[in-house]
PDB file of C-alpha atoms in Angstrom:
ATOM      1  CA  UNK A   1     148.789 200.432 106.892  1.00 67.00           C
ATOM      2  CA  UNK A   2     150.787 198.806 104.216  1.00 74.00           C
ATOM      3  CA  UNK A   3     147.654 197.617 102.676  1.00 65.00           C
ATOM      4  CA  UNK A   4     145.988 201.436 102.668  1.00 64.00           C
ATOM      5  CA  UNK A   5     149.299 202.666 101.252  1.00 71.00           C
ATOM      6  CA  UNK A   6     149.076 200.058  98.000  1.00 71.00           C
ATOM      7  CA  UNK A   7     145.760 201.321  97.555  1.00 68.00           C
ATOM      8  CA  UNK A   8     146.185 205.061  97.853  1.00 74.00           C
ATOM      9  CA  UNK A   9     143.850 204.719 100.922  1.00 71.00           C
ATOM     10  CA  UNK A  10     140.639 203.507  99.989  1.00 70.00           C
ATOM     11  CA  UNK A  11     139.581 201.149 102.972  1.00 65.00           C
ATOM     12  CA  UNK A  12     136.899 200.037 101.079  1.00 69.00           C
ATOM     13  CA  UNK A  13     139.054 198.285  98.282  1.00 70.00           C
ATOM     14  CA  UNK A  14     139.421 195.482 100.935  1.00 72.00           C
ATOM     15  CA  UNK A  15     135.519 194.275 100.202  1.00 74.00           C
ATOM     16  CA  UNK A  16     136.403 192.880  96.688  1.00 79.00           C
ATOM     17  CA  UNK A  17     138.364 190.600  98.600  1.00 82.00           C
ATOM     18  CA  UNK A  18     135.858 187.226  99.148  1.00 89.00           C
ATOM     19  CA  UNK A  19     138.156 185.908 101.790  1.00 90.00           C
ATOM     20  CA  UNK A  20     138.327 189.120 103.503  1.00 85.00           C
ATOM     21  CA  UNK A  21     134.590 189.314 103.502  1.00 89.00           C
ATOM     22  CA  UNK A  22     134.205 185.756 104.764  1.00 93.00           C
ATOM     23  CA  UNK A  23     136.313 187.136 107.714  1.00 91.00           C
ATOM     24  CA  UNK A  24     134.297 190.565 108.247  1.00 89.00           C
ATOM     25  CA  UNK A  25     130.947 188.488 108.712  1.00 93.00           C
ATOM     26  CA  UNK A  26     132.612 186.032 111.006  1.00 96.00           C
ATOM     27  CA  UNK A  27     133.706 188.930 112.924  1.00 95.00           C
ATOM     28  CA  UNK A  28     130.179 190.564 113.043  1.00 96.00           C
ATOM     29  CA  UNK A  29     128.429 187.309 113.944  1.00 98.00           C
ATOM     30  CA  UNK A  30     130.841 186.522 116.671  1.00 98.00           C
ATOM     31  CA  UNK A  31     130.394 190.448 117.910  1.00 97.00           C
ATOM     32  CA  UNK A  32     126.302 190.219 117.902  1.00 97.00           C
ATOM     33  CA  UNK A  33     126.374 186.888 119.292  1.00 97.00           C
ATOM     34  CA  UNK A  34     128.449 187.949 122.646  1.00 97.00           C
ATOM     35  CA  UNK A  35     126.271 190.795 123.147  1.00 97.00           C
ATOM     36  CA  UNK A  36     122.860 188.832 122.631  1.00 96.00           C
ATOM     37  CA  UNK A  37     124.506 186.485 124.899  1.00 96.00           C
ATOM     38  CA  UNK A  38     125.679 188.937 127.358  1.00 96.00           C
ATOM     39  CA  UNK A  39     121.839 190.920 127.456  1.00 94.00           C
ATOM     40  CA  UNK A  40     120.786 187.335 128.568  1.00 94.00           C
ATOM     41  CA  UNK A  41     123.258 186.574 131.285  1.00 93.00           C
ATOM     42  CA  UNK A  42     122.313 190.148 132.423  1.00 93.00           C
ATOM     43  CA  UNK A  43     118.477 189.296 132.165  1.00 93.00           C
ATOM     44  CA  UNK A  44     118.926 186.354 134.400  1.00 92.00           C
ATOM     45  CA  UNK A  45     120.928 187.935 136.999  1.00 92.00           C
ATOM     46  CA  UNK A  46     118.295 190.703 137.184  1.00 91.00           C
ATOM     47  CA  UNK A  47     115.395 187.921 137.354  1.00 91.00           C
ATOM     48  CA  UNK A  48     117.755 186.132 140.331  1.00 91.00           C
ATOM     49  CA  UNK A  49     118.626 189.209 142.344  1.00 90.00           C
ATOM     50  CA  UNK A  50     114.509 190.534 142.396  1.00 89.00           C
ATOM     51  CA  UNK A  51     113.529 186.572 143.758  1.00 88.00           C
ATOM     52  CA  UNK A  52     116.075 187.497 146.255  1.00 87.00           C
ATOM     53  CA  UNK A  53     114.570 190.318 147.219  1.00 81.00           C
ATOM     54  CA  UNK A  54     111.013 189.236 147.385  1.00 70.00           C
TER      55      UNK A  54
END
């Protein structure tokens, strides 16, 4: 809030920042990589409960 005050509210001021967008990247890897790893756990639960059923 501070930080949106300073700059009259543009969010986007934040990007000229290289540290800041060393951090937003690590953020979105770490975000796509649980939910590629998640769809995977969920595809091999599906594959285990259908053997279980055949």
């Amino acid at each position: 809030m501070r930080y949106m005050n300073i700059q009259r509210g543009n969010f986007f001021a934040i990007t000229t920042s290289p540290i800041a967008m060393v951090f937003a990247g690590v953020a979105i890897l770490v975000i796509v990589y649980s939910v590629y790893n998640q769809s995977k756990i969920n595809k091999r639960a599906a594959a285990n409960a259908a053997k279980e059923n055949a």
